[in-house]
Amino acid sequence: SHEWNTGAVGPTLSGVPAGSYSVTITDFHGCTFVLPVTINGTGVPNANADADAVITCLNNGQVVLDGSSSTPGVTFSWSGPGIVSGGSSDDVTVNAAGTYTLTVTNQQTGCSSNDQATVTLDNATPGAQATGGVLTCVITSVQLLGSGNGSFSWTGPNGFTSNDQNPIVSEAGTYVLTVTGTNGCTSMTQADVTLDNATPGAQATGGVLTCAITSVQLSGNGNGSFAWTGPNGFTSADQNPTVSEAGTYVLAVTGANGCTSMAQADVTLDNATPSAQATGGVLTCEITSVQLSGNGNGSFAWTGPNG
């Protein structure tokens, strides 16, 4: 018979899968002994990392990865590019895209296993764009034009709000568009609506018709197109039309913005006669000349016998 030293030490193997094994022991005399060894499946722990995750603007730039193991008595360890907290616990908070590795270690056997989770980054802004317009005396409302990849939210003067992409507004001011993408990221821009309601400043001048002056030229001024109306259905699109009838003439000037300005010009008639009066006299043998007496409001012109 041979007596074995039960304290013999041989080479060590690690990371061996569970199963049935045999160890052959050979002493200095060449004698051998085969020792059966069984490695239970609980020696290598199960590592389970969370499914892949996405960092968006909705989760404030970070996500939590959940780790687990069906093997009791294990420790957890995470590695990766952006670990914020929980690197040595089952759950880890990360803030960067990349591959994260969970290592689960059996405290009794020292055996470990790994699993990985991929984190991607989706923080693209939706690219908001907005266009306003101009309100005039003719154009009393404009349509704001919004674009971007997401939902729309407008704010503006006097508490204006709208969730339409292209709302219609009727007040001048600055309108702010916020576009929110499905990833929770927002993009903001603004559109200005201006008001052009300056009047064209119409001015008009008439004149006086007399027995000698039978027509006068009306004088019109203003920044725009001209339209005259007057007595007896008179109309004209000239800036300075000529008229021959007394009365009130109205000038309307229309600017390019559709705003109008009005003025009037009076044409008066001065055809009162100067009321001529004349007195003669009597010539005799003694009175050989007399003085004619003329009266009237104006200049005098006499004609008589013998040219």
Coordinates of C-alpha atoms in Angstrom, one line a residue:
S1 CA 0.0 0.0 0.0
H2 CA 1.0 3.6 -0.5
E3 CA 0.3 6.4 1.9
W4 CA -0.7 9.8 0.3
N5 CA 0.1 13.2 1.7
T6 CA -3.3 14.9 1.7
G7 CA -1.6 18.3 2.0
A8 CA -0.1 18.2 -1.5
V9 CA -0.5 21.4 -3.6
G10 CA -0.7 21.4 -7.4
P11 CA -1.3 24.0 -10.2
T12 CA -4.4 26.2 -9.9
L13 CA -7.0 26.8 -12.7
S14 CA -9.6 29.5 -12.8
G15 CA -12.6 30.3 -14.9
V16 CA -13.3 26.6 -15.5
P17 CA -16.9 26.0 -16.6
A18 CA -19.2 23.9 -14.4
G19 CA -19.0 20.1 -14.9
S20 CA -17.3 16.9 -13.8
Y21 CA -13.5 16.7 -13.9
S22 CA -10.7 14.4 -12.6
V23 CA -7.4 15.3 -11.1
T24 CA -4.5 12.9 -11.5
I25 CA -1.9 13.0 -8.7
T26 CA 1.5 11.5 -9.2
D27 CA 4.1 11.2 -6.4
F28 CA 7.8 11.0 -6.5
H29 CA 7.7 7.2 -6.9
G30 CA 5.6 7.4 -10.0
C31 CA 2.5 6.2 -8.3
T32 CA -0.8 7.9 -9.4
F33 CA -4.1 8.6 -8.0
V34 CA -7.2 9.9 -9.9
L35 CA -9.4 12.3 -7.9
P36 CA -12.9 13.1 -9.2
V37 CA -13.8 16.8 -9.0
T38 CA -17.3 18.3 -9.6
I39 CA -17.7 22.1 -10.3
N40 CA -21.2 23.2 -9.7
G41 CA -22.9 25.7 -12.0
T42 CA -23.2 28.3 -9.3
G43 CA -19.5 28.9 -9.4
V44 CA -19.7 31.3 -12.3
P45 CA -22.3 34.0 -11.7
N46 CA -24.9 35.2 -14.2
A47 CA -24.3 38.8 -15.4
N48 CA -27.2 40.7 -17.0
A49 CA -26.8 44.3 -18.1
D50 CA -29.7 46.5 -19.0
A51 CA -30.9 46.8 -22.6
D52 CA -29.4 49.4 -24.7
A53 CA -30.4 53.0 -23.7
V54 CA -30.6 56.4 -25.3
I55 CA -29.6 59.7 -23.8
T56 CA -31.9 62.5 -24.8
C57 CA -33.0 66.0 -23.7
L58 CA -35.9 64.3 -22.0
N59 CA -33.7 62.5 -19.4
N60 CA -31.5 65.5 -18.7
G61 CA -28.5 64.1 -20.5
Q62 CA -28.2 60.9 -18.5
V63 CA -29.7 57.4 -18.1
V64 CA -29.7 54.7 -15.5
L65 CA -28.5 51.2 -16.6
D66 CA -29.9 48.3 -14.5
G67 CA -27.7 45.3 -13.7
S68 CA -28.7 42.1 -12.2
S69 CA -27.6 38.5 -11.6
S70 CA -29.5 35.3 -10.8
T71 CA -26.6 34.2 -8.7
P72 CA -26.7 35.1 -5.0
G73 CA -23.8 36.6 -3.1
V74 CA -22.2 38.5 -6.0
T75 CA -20.7 42.0 -6.4
F76 CA -21.2 44.4 -9.2
S77 CA -18.8 46.6 -11.1
W78 CA -19.4 48.8 -14.1
S79 CA -16.9 50.3 -16.5
G80 CA -17.5 52.8 -19.4
P81 CA -16.9 56.3 -20.7
G82 CA -19.3 58.3 -18.6
I83 CA -20.1 56.9 -15.2
V84 CA -21.7 59.5 -13.0
S85 CA -22.6 57.3 -10.0
G86 CA -23.2 53.7 -9.0
G87 CA -20.1 52.2 -10.6
S88 CA -19.9 49.5 -7.9
S89 CA -23.7 48.8 -7.6
D90 CA -26.2 47.0 -9.7
D91 CA -27.6 50.2 -11.1
V92 CA -25.3 52.8 -12.7
T93 CA -26.0 56.4 -13.9
V94 CA -24.2 57.4 -17.0
N95 CA -24.0 60.6 -19.1
A96 CA -22.0 59.7 -22.2
A97 CA -22.6 57.5 -25.2
G98 CA -20.5 54.4 -25.5
T99 CA -20.3 50.7 -24.4
Y100 CA -20.7 49.9 -20.7
T101 CA -19.5 46.6 -19.2
L102 CA -21.1 45.0 -16.2
T103 CA -18.8 42.6 -14.3
V104 CA -20.5 40.3 -11.7
T105 CA -18.2 38.4 -9.3
N106 CA -19.1 35.4 -7.1
Q107 CA -17.8 36.3 -3.7
Q108 CA -17.4 32.7 -2.7
T109 CA -15.6 31.3 -5.7
G110 CA -14.1 34.5 -7.2
C111 CA -15.5 33.6 -10.6
S112 CA -17.0 36.4 -12.7
S113 CA -18.9 37.0 -15.9
N114 CA -19.5 40.1 -18.0
D115 CA -22.4 41.7 -20.0
Q116 CA -22.5 44.9 -22.0
A117 CA -25.0 47.6 -22.7
T118 CA -24.7 50.3 -25.4
V119 CA -25.7 53.9 -24.8
T120 CA -26.4 56.2 -27.7
L121 CA -26.9 60.0 -27.7
D122 CA -29.9 61.7 -29.4
N123 CA -29.7 65.4 -28.6
A124 CA -30.3 66.9 -32.1
T125 CA -32.2 70.1 -32.0
P126 CA -35.3 70.4 -34.2
G127 CA -34.0 73.4 -36.2
A128 CA -36.8 76.0 -35.7
Q129 CA -37.2 78.7 -38.4
A130 CA -39.8 81.5 -38.5
T131 CA -40.9 84.2 -40.9
G132 CA -43.2 87.2 -40.1
G133 CA -44.6 89.9 -42.4
V134 CA -45.9 93.5 -42.7
L135 CA -49.3 94.8 -41.7
T136 CA -50.6 97.8 -43.7
C137 CA -53.8 99.7 -44.1
V138 CA -54.8 97.1 -46.7
I139 CA -53.2 94.0 -45.2
T140 CA -54.7 93.7 -41.8
S141 CA -53.5 90.1 -41.0
V142 CA -50.4 88.0 -42.0
Q143 CA -49.6 84.3 -41.7
L144 CA -46.6 83.4 -39.7
L145 CA -44.5 80.7 -41.3
G146 CA -42.9 78.1 -39.0
S147 CA -40.7 75.1 -39.8
G148 CA -38.8 72.5 -37.8
N149 CA -38.9 68.8 -36.9
G150 CA -41.2 68.6 -34.0
S151 CA -44.3 70.2 -32.4
F152 CA -44.9 74.0 -32.6
S153 CA -45.6 76.6 -29.9
W154 CA -45.9 80.3 -30.6
T155 CA -46.1 83.2 -28.2
G156 CA -46.5 86.9 -29.0
P157 CA -47.9 90.3 -28.1
N158 CA -50.7 90.7 -25.6
G159 CA -50.6 87.1 -24.5
F160 CA -50.9 85.5 -28.0
T161 CA -50.3 81.7 -28.0
S162 CA -50.8 79.1 -30.7
N163 CA -49.8 75.5 -31.4
D164 CA -50.4 75.9 -35.2
Q165 CA -47.4 75.6 -37.4
N166 CA -48.5 78.7 -39.4
P167 CA -50.9 80.9 -37.4
I168 CA -52.6 84.0 -38.7
V169 CA -52.0 87.2 -36.6
S170 CA -53.3 90.8 -36.9
E171 CA -51.0 92.6 -34.5
A172 CA -47.5 94.0 -34.9
G173 CA -44.7 92.8 -32.6
T174 CA -42.2 90.0 -32.1
Y175 CA -43.5 86.4 -32.2
V176 CA -41.4 83.6 -30.6
L177 CA -41.5 80.1 -32.0
T178 CA -40.5 77.0 -29.9
V179 CA -40.1 73.7 -31.7
T180 CA -39.9 70.6 -29.5
G181 CA -38.5 67.4 -31.0
T182 CA -39.6 63.8 -30.1
N183 CA -36.3 63.6 -28.1
G184 CA -37.4 66.5 -25.9
C185 CA -34.8 68.9 -27.3
T186 CA -36.1 72.4 -28.2
S187 CA -35.1 75.0 -30.7
M188 CA -36.3 78.7 -30.6
T189 CA -36.4 81.5 -33.1
Q190 CA -38.5 84.6 -33.6
A191 CA -40.4 86.4 -36.4
D192 CA -41.2 90.1 -36.5
V193 CA -44.5 91.5 -37.7
T194 CA -44.1 95.2 -38.6
L195 CA -46.8 97.9 -39.1
D196 CA -46.6 100.2 -42.1
N197 CA -49.6 102.5 -41.8
A198 CA -48.0 105.9 -42.6
T199 CA -50.4 108.2 -44.4
P200 CA -49.2 109.7 -47.7
G201 CA -49.8 113.3 -46.6
A202 CA -52.2 114.8 -49.1
Q203 CA -52.2 118.5 -49.8
A204 CA -54.3 120.4 -52.3
T205 CA -54.6 124.0 -53.6
G206 CA -57.3 125.6 -55.7
G207 CA -57.7 129.0 -57.3
V208 CA -60.1 131.8 -58.4
L209 CA -62.1 131.9 -61.6
T210 CA -63.0 135.4 -63.0
C211 CA -64.4 136.9 -66.1
A212 CA -60.9 136.9 -67.5
I213 CA -59.6 133.7 -65.9
T214 CA -61.9 130.9 -67.1
S215 CA -59.8 127.9 -65.8
V216 CA -57.3 127.2 -63.0
Q217 CA -54.9 124.4 -62.3
L218 CA -55.4 122.5 -59.1
S219 CA -52.2 121.6 -57.2
G220 CA -51.9 118.3 -55.5
N221 CA -49.1 116.9 -53.3
G222 CA -48.5 113.6 -51.5
N223 CA -46.6 110.3 -51.6
G224 CA -48.7 108.0 -53.7
S225 CA -51.3 108.0 -56.4
F226 CA -53.8 110.8 -56.9
A227 CA -57.6 110.8 -57.3
W228 CA -59.6 114.0 -57.6
T229 CA -63.4 114.4 -57.4
G230 CA -65.3 117.6 -57.8
P231 CA -68.5 119.4 -58.9
N232 CA -70.8 117.8 -61.5
G233 CA -69.1 114.4 -61.3
F234 CA -65.6 115.7 -62.0
T235 CA -62.9 113.0 -61.6
S236 CA -59.2 113.0 -62.5
A237 CA -56.1 110.8 -61.7
D238 CA -53.7 113.7 -62.6
Q239 CA -51.7 115.2 -59.9
N240 CA -52.5 118.7 -61.1
P241 CA -55.6 118.8 -63.2
T242 CA -57.1 121.9 -64.9
V243 CA -60.7 122.8 -64.0
S244 CA -63.1 125.5 -65.2
E245 CA -65.9 125.3 -62.7
A246 CA -66.1 126.7 -59.2
G247 CA -66.6 124.5 -56.2
T248 CA -64.9 122.2 -53.7
Y249 CA -62.5 119.6 -55.1
V250 CA -61.4 116.6 -53.0
L251 CA -58.0 115.0 -53.4
A252 CA -57.4 111.4 -52.2
V253 CA -53.7 110.2 -52.2
T254 CA -53.2 106.5 -51.8
G255 CA -49.8 105.2 -50.7
A256 CA -48.1 102.0 -51.7
N257 CA -49.1 100.6 -48.3
G258 CA -52.8 101.2 -49.1
C259 CA -53.2 104.0 -46.7
T260 CA -55.0 107.1 -47.9
S261 CA -54.9 110.8 -47.1
M262 CA -57.4 113.4 -48.1
A263 CA -57.4 117.1 -48.7
Q264 CA -59.6 119.6 -50.4
A265 CA -59.2 122.7 -52.6
D266 CA -61.7 125.4 -53.2
V267 CA -62.1 127.1 -56.6
T268 CA -64.0 130.3 -56.2
L269 CA -65.8 132.5 -58.8
D270 CA -65.3 136.2 -58.9
N271 CA -67.5 137.5 -61.7
A272 CA -69.1 140.5 -60.0
T273 CA -69.5 143.5 -62.5
P274 CA -67.8 146.8 -61.5
S275 CA -71.2 148.7 -61.7
A276 CA -70.2 151.4 -64.2
Q277 CA -72.0 154.7 -64.1
A278 CA -71.5 157.8 -66.4
T279 CA -72.8 161.3 -66.4
G280 CA -72.5 163.7 -69.4
G281 CA -73.5 167.4 -69.8
V282 CA -74.7 170.2 -72.2
L283 CA -72.6 172.2 -74.6
T284 CA -73.8 175.8 -75.5
C285 CA -72.5 178.8 -77.3
E286 CA -71.0 179.8 -74.0
I287 CA -70.2 176.3 -72.6
T288 CA -67.9 174.8 -75.1
S289 CA -66.8 171.8 -73.0
V290 CA -68.1 169.6 -70.2
Q291 CA -66.5 167.0 -67.9
L292 CA -67.9 163.5 -68.2
S293 CA -68.3 161.9 -64.7
G294 CA -67.5 158.2 -64.5
N295 CA -68.0 155.8 -61.5
G296 CA -67.3 152.1 -61.0
N297 CA -65.0 149.6 -59.2
G298 CA -62.2 149.2 -61.6
S299 CA -60.2 150.9 -64.4
F300 CA -61.9 153.3 -66.8
A301 CA -62.0 153.3 -70.6
W302 CA -64.2 155.9 -72.6
T303 CA -65.1 155.9 -76.3
G304 CA -67.1 158.5 -78.1
P305 CA -67.9 160.5 -81.3
N306 CA -65.2 160.9 -84.0
G307 CA -63.2 158.0 -82.6

